[in-house]
mmCIF file of C-alpha atoms in Angstrom:
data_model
loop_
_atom_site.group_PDB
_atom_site.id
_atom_site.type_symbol
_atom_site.label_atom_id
_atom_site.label_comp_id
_atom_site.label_asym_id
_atom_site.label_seq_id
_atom_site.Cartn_x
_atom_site.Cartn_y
_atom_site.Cartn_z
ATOM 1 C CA UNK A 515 -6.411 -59.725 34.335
ATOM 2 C CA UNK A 516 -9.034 -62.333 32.670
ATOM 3 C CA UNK A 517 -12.277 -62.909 33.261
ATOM 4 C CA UNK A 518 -11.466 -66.077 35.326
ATOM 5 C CA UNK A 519 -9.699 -63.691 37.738
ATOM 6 C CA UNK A 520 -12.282 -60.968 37.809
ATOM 7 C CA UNK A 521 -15.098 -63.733 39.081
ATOM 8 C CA UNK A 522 -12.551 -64.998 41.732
ATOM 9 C CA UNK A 523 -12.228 -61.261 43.019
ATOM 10 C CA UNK A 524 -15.989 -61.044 42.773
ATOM 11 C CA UNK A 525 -17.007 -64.027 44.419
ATOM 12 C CA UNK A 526 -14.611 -63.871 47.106
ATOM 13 C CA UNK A 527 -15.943 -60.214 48.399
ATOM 14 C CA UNK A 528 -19.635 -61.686 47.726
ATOM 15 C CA UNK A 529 -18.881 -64.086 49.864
ATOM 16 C CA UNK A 530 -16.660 -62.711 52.452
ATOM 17 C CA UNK A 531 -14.447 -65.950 52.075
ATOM 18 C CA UNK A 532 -11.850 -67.838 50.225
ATOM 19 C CA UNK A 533 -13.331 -71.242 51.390
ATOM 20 C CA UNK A 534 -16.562 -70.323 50.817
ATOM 21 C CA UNK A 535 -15.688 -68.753 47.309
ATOM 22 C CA UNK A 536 -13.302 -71.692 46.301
ATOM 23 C CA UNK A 537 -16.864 -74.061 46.870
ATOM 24 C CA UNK A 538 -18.654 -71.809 45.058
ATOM 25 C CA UNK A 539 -16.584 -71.487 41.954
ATOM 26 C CA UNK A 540 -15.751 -75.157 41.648
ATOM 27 C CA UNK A 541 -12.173 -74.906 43.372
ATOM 28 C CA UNK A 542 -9.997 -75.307 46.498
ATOM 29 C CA UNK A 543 -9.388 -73.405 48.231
ATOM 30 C CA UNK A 544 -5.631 -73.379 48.091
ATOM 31 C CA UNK A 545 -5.943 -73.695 44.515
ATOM 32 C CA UNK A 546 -7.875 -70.083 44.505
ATOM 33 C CA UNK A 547 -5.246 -68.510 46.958
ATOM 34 C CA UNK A 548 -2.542 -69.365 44.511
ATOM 35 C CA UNK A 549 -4.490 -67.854 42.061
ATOM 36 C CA UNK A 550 -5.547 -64.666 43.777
ATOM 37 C CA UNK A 551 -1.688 -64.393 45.005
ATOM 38 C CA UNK A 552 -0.468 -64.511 41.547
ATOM 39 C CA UNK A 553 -2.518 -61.652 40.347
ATOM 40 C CA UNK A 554 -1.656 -59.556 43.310
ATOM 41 C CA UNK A 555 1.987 -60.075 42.474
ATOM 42 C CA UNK A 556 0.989 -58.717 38.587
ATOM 43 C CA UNK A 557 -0.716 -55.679 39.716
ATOM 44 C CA UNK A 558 1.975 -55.011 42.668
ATOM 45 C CA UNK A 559 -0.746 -54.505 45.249
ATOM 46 C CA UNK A 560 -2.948 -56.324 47.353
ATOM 47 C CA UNK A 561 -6.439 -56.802 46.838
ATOM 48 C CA UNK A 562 -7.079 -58.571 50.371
ATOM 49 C CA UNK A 563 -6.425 -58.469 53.890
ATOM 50 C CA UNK A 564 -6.434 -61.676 55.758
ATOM 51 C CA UNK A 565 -7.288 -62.279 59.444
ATOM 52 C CA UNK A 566 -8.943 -64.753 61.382
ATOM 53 C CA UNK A 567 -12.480 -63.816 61.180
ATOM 54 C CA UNK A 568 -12.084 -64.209 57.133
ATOM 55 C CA UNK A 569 -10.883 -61.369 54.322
ATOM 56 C CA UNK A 570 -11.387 -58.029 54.217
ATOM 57 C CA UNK A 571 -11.490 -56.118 50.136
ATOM 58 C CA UNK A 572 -9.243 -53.403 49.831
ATOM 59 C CA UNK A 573 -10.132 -50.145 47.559
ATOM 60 C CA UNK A 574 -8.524 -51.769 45.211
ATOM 61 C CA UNK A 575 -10.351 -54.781 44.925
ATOM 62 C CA UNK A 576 -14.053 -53.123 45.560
ATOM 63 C CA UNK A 577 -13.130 -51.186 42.388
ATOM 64 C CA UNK A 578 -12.581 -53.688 40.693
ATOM 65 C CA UNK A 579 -15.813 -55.415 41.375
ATOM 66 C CA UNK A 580 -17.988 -52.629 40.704
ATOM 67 C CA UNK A 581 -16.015 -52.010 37.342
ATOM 68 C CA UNK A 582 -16.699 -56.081 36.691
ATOM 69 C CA UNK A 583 -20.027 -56.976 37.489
ATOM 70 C CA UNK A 584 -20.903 -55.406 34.236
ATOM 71 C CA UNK A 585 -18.172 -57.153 31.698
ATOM 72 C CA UNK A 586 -19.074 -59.991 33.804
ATOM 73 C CA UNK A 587 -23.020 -59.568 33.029
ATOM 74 C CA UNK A 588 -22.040 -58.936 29.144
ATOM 75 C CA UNK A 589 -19.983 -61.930 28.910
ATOM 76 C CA UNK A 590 -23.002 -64.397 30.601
ATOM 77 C CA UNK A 591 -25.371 -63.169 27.585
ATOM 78 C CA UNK A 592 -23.021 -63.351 24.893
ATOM 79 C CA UNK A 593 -22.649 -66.797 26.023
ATOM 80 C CA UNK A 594 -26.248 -67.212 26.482
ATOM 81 C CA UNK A 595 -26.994 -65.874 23.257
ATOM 82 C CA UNK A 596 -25.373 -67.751 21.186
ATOM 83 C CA UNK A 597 -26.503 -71.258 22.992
ATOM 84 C CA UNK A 598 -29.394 -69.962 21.979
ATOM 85 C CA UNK A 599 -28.741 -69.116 18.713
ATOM 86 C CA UNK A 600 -26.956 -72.365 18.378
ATOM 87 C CA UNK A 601 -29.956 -74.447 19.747
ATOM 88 C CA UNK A 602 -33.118 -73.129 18.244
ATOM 89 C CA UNK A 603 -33.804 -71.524 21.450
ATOM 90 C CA UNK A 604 -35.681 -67.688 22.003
ATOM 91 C CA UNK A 605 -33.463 -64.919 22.396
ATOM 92 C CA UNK A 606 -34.136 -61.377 22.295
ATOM 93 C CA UNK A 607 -33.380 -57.820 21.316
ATOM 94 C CA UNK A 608 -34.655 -54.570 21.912
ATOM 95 C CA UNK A 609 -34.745 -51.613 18.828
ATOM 96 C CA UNK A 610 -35.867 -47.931 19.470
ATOM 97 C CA UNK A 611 -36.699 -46.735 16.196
ATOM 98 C CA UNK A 612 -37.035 -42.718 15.128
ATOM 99 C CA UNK A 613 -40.121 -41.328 13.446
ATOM 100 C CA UNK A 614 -39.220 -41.821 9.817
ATOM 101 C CA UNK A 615 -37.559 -45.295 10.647
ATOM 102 C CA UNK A 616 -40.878 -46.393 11.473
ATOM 103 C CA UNK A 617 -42.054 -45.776 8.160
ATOM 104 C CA UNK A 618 -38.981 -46.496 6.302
ATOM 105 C CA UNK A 619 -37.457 -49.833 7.862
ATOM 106 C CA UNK A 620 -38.733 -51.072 10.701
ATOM 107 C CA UNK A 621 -40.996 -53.287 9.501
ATOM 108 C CA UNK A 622 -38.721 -54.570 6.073
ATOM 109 C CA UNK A 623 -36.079 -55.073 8.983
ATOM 110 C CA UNK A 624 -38.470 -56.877 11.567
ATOM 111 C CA UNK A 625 -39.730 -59.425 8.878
ATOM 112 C CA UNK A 626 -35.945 -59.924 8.196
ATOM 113 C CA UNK A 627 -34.968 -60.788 11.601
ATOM 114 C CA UNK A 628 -37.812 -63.219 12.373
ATOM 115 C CA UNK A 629 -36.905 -64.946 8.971
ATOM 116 C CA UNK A 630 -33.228 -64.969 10.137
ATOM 117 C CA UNK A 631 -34.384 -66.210 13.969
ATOM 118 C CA UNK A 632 -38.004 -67.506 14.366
ATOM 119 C CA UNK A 633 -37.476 -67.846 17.889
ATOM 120 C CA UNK A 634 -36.503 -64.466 18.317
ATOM 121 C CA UNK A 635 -38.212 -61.896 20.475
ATOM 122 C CA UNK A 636 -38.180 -58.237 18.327
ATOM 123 C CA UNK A 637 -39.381 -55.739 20.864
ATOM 124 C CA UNK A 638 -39.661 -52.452 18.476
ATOM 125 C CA UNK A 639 -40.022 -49.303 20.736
ATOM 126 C CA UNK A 640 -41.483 -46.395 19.817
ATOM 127 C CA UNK A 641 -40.890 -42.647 21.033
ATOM 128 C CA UNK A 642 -38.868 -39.799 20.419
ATOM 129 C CA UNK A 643 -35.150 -40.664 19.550
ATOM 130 C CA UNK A 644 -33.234 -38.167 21.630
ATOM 131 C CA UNK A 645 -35.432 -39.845 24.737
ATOM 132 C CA UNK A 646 -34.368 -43.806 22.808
ATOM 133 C CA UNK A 647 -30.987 -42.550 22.229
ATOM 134 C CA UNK A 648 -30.648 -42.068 26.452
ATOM 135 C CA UNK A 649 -32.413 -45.475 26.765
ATOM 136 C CA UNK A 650 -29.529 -46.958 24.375
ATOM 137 C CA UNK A 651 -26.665 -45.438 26.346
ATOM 138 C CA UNK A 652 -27.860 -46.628 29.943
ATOM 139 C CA UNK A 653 -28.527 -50.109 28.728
ATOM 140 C CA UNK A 654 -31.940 -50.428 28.445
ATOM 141 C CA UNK A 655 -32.368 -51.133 25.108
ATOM 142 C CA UNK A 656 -30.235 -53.019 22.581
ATOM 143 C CA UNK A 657 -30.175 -50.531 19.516
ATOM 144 C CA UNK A 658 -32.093 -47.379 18.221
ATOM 145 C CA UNK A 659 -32.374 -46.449 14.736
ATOM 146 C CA UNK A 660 -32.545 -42.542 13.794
ATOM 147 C CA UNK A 661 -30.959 -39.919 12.554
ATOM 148 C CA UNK A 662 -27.656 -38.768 12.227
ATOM 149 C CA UNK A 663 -28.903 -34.968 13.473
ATOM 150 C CA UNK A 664 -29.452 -36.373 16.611
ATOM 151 C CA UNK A 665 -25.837 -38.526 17.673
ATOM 152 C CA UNK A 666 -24.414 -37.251 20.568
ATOM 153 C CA UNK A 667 -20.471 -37.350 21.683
ATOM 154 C CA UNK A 668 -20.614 -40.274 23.480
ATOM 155 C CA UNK A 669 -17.242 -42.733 23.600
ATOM 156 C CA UNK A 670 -19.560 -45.346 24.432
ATOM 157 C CA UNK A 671 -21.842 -45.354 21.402
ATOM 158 C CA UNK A 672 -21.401 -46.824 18.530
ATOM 159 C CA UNK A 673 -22.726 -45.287 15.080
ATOM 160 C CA UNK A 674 -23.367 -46.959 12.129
ATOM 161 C CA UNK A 675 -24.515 -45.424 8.936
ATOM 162 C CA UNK A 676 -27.385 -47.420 7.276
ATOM 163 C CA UNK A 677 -28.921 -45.229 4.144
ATOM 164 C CA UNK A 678 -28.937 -41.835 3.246
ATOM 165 C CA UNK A 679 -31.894 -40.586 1.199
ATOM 166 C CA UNK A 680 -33.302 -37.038 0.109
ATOM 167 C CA UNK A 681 -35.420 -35.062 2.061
ATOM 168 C CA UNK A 682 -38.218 -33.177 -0.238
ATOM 169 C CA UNK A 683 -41.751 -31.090 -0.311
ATOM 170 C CA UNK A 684 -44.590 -32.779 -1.317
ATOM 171 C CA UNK A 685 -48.550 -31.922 -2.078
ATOM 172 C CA UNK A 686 -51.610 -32.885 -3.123
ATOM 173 C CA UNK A 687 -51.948 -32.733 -7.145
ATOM 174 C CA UNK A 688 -53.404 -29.915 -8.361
ATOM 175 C CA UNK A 689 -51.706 -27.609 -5.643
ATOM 176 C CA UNK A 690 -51.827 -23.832 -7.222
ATOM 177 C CA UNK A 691 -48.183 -24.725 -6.739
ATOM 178 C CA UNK A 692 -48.017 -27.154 -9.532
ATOM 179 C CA UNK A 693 -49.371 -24.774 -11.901
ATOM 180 C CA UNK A 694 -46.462 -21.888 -11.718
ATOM 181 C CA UNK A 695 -44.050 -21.972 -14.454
ATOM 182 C CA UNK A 696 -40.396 -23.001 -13.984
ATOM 183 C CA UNK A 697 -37.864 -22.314 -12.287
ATOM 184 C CA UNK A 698 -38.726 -24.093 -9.551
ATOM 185 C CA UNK A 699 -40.344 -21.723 -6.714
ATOM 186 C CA UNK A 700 -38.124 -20.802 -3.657
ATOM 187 C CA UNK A 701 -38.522 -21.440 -0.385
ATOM 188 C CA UNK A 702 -40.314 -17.823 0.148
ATOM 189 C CA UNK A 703 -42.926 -19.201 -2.547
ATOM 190 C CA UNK A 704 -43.430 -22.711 -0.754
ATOM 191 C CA UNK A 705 -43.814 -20.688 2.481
ATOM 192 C CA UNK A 706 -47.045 -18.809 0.980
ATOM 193 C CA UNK A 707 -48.944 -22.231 2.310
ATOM 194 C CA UNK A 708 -48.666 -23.872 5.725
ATOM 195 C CA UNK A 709 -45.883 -26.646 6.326
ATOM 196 C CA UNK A 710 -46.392 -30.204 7.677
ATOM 197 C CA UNK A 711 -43.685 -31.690 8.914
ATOM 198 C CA UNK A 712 -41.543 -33.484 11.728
ATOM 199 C CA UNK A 713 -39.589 -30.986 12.637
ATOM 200 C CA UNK A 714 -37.735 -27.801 11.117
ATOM 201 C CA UNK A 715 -33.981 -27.907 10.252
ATOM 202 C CA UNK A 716 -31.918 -25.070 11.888
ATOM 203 C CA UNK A 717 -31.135 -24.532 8.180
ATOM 204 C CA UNK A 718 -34.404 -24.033 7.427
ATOM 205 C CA UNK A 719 -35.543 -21.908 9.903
ATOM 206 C CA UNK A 720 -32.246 -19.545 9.087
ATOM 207 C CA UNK A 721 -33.240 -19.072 5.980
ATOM 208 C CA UNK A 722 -36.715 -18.032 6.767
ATOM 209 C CA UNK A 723 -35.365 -15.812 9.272
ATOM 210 C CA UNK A 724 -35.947 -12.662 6.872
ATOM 211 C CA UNK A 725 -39.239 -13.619 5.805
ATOM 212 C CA UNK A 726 -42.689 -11.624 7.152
ATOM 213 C CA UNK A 727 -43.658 -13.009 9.849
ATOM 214 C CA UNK A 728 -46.647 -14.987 8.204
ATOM 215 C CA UNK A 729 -44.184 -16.624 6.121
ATOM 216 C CA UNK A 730 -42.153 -17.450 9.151
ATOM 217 C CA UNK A 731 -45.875 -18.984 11.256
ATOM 218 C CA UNK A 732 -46.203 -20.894 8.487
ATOM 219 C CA UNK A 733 -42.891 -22.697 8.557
ATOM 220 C CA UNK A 734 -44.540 -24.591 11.749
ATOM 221 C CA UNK A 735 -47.909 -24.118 11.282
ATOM 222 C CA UNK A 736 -48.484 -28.206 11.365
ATOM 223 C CA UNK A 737 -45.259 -30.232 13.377
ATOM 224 C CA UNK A 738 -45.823 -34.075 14.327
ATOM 225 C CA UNK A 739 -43.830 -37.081 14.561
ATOM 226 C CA UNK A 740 -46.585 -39.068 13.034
ATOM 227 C CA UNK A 741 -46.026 -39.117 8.880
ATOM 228 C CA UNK A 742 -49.399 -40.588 8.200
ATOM 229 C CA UNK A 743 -50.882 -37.790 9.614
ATOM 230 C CA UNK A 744 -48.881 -35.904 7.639
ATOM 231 C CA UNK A 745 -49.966 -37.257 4.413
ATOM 232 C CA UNK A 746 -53.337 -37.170 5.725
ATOM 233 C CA UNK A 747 -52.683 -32.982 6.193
ATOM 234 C CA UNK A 748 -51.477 -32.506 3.131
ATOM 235 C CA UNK A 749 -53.969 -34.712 1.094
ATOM 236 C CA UNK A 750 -57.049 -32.543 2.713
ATOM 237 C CA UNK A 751 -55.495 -29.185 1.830
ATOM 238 C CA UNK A 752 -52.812 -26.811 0.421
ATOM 239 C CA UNK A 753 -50.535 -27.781 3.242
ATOM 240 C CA UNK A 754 -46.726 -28.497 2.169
ATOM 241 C CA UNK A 755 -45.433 -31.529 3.376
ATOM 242 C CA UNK A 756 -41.778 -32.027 3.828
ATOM 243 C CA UNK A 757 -40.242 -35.676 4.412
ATOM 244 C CA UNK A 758 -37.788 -38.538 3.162
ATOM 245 C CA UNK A 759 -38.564 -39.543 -0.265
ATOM 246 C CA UNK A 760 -38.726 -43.283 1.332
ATOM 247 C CA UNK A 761 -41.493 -42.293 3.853
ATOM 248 C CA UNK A 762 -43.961 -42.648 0.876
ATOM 249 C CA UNK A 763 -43.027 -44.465 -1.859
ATOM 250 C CA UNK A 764 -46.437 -45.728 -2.522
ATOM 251 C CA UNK A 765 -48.377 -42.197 -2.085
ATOM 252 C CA UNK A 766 -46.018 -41.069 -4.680
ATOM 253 C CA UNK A 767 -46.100 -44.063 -6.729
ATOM 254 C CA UNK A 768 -49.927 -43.756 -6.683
ATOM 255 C CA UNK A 769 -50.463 -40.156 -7.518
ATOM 256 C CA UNK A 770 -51.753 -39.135 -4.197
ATOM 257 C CA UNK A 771 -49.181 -37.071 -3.776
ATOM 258 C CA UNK A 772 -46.484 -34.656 -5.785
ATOM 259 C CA UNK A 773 -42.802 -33.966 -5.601
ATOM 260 C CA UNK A 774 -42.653 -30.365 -5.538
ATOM 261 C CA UNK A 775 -39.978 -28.701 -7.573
ATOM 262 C CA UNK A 776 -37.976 -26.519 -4.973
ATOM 263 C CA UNK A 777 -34.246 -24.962 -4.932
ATOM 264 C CA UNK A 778 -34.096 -26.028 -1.226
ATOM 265 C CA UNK A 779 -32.226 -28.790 -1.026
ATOM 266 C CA UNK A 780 -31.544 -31.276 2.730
ATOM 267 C CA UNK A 781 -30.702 -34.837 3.332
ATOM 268 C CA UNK A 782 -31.538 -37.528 5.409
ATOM 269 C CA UNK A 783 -28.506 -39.650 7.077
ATOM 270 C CA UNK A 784 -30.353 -42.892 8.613
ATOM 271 C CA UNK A 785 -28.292 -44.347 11.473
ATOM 272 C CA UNK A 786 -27.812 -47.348 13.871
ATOM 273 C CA UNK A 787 -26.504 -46.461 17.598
ATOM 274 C CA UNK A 788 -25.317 -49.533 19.942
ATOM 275 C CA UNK A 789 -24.003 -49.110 23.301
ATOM 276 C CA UNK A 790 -20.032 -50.193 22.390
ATOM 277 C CA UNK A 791 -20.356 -53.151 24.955
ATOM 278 C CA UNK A 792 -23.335 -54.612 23.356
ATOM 279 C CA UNK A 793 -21.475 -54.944 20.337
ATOM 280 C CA UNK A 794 -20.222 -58.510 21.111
ATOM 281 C CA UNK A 795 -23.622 -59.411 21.183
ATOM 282 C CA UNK A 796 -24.013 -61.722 17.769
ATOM 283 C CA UNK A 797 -27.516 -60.859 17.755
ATOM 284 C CA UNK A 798 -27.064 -57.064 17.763
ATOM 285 C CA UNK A 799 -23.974 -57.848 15.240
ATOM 286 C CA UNK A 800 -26.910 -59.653 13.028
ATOM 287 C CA UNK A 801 -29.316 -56.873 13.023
ATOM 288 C CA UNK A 802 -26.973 -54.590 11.959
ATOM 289 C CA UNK A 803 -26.116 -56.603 8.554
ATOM 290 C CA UNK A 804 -29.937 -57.290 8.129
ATOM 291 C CA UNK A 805 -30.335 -53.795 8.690
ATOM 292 C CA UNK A 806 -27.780 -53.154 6.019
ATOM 293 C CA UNK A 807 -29.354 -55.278 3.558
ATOM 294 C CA UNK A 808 -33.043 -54.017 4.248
ATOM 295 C CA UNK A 809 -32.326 -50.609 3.443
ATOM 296 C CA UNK A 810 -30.268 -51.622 0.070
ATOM 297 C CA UNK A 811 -34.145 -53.379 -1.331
ATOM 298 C CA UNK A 812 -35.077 -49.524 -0.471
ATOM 299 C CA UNK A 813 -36.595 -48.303 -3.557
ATOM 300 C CA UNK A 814 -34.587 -45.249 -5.179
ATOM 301 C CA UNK A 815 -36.920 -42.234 -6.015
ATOM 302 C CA UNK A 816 -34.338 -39.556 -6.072
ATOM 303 C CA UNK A 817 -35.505 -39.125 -9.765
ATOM 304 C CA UNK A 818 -39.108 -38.809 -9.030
ATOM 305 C CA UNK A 819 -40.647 -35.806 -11.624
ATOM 306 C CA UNK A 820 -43.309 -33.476 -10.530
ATOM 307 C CA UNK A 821 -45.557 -34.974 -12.102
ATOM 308 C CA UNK A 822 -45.477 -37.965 -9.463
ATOM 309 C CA UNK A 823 -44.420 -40.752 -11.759
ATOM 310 C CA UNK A 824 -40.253 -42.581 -10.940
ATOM 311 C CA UNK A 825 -38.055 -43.520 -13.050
ATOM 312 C CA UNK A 826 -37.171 -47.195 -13.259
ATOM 313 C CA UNK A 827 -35.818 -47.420 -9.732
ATOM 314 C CA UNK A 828 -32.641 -48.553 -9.341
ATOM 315 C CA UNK A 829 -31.893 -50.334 -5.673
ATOM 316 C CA UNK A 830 -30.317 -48.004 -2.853
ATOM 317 C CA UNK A 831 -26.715 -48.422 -1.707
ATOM 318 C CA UNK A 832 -25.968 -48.598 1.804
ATOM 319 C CA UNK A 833 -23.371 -47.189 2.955
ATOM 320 C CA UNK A 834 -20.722 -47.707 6.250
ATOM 321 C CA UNK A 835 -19.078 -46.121 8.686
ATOM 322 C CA UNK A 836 -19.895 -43.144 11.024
ATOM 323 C CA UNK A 837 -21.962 -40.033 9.812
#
């Protein structure tokens, strides 16, 4: 079965009618019978019952309509899409990012895609990714771009691994923290001062699990979503702040903040998640390598020193395939 076939099944229980689905679709109406006759010979069953006040769908054909209106919608705006792409014309897309990938590669990617496609609409969305991630799987939007923590077992999703980067502690300089000799304090030490941070790994909080129970408050003594405010914690006390390196390349860069020296160590697995059907769009296909290419001109700071100042940075790899 084509998708020639599954609009002449469609139309014809729209319309209740083979005349008035032959007109419809460009055809006579003998010319559609044949056509409808053949495929009921393929699939060995028949899809309508005639009579003289018109046709009547069987099961058979009713599922088969409600199973291709969507392939049938898809197909329309791949076709649309790339007449627009072709022409110079506006399309559109839709990407939910996660927390950190609003500070990481949203905007790198967004400057990227309206180079690529000035007449493109770039809707970014913001909110929290197991909420975008729901939004991506019933179609409403294109793409989201989080972490790989949060991918669900879903056939119909699509993950693809963007950049991986390391997840560390960070304060202001001149943190009493800074000042104890090596090695490098555990995570019982850091845990003397309140955390800032997104969110606490279920490694984390294992680990803290036989701590006193101050210890333990202060593991999520400051939680947001919002990394500037993080920064903003941390730079205005002796909070800990944990995040990607990438978050703040410049606030480390600058000296406004310090890589702490810690023997905890966690990673950060950046993903892409498409709905598998919206794959054949070209312009979710195109994100995806601008995405790719966006997070290799991420700078490297995986050898930042506690004293603030990287190494030469050397450009990020992406990498491919799923988590």
């Amino acid at each position: 079965m084509d998708v020639r076939q599954l609009r002449q099944v469609t139309e014809i229980c729209d319309a209740g009618s083979f005349s008035r689905a032959a007109s419809s679709l460009g055809l006579s109406q003998p010319a559609l019978s044949r056509s409808i006759e053949r495929l009921e010979r393929q699939l060995g069953m028949r899809l309508f019952e005639r009579s003289g006040q018109g046709v009547r769908p069987t099961e058979i054909a009713l599922h088969i309509v409600a199973r291709a209106r969507r392939a049938l919608s898809d197909v329309s705006t791949v076709v649309q899409e790339v007449g627009d792409l072709a022409e110079g014309r506006a399309g559109s897309i839709s990407i939910g990012v996660g927390a950190a990938v609003r500070a990481i590669l949203a905007a790198p990617l967004a400057v990227r895609l309206k180079a690529a496609y000035p007449a493109l609409r770039i809707q970014l969305v913001n909110g929290r990714a197991r909420e975008l991630i729901v939004d991506v799987a019933e179609r409403r939007l294109d793409m989201v771009i989080t972490t790989s923590e949060l991918v669900p077992q879903d056939r119909d999703l699509v993950c693809t691994s963007l950049f991986r980067d390391e997840v560390c502690f960070f304060a202001r300089p001149g943190h009493p923290l800074l000042r104890r000799p090596h090695p490098p304090p555990d995570l019982n030490a850091l845990l003397d001062y309140p955390l800032a941070s997104p969110g606490v790994s279920p490694v984390l909080i294992a680990q803290a699990q036989a701590f006193e129970p101050r210890r333990r408050d202060n593991l999520t003594a400051y939680v947001t979503h919002d990394y500037s405010l993080i920064l903003d914690i941390v730079r205005r006390s002796d909070a800990i702040g944990q995040a990607p390196l990438s978050v703040y390349p410049h606030a480390f860069a600058d000296g406004e903040i310090v890589r702490l020296p810690s023997d905890h160590v966690d990673r950060y697995h950046c993903v892409s998640l498409t709905h598998r059907a919206a794959m054949f769009s070209p312009v979710v296909c195109r994100t995806l390598e601008l995405a790719k290419a966006a997070a290799l001109d991420l700078p490297d700071l995986s050898s930042l020193r506690v004293s603030g100042t990287p190494a030469a940075p050397p450009r990020r790899r992406a990498v491919t395939g799923a988590p």
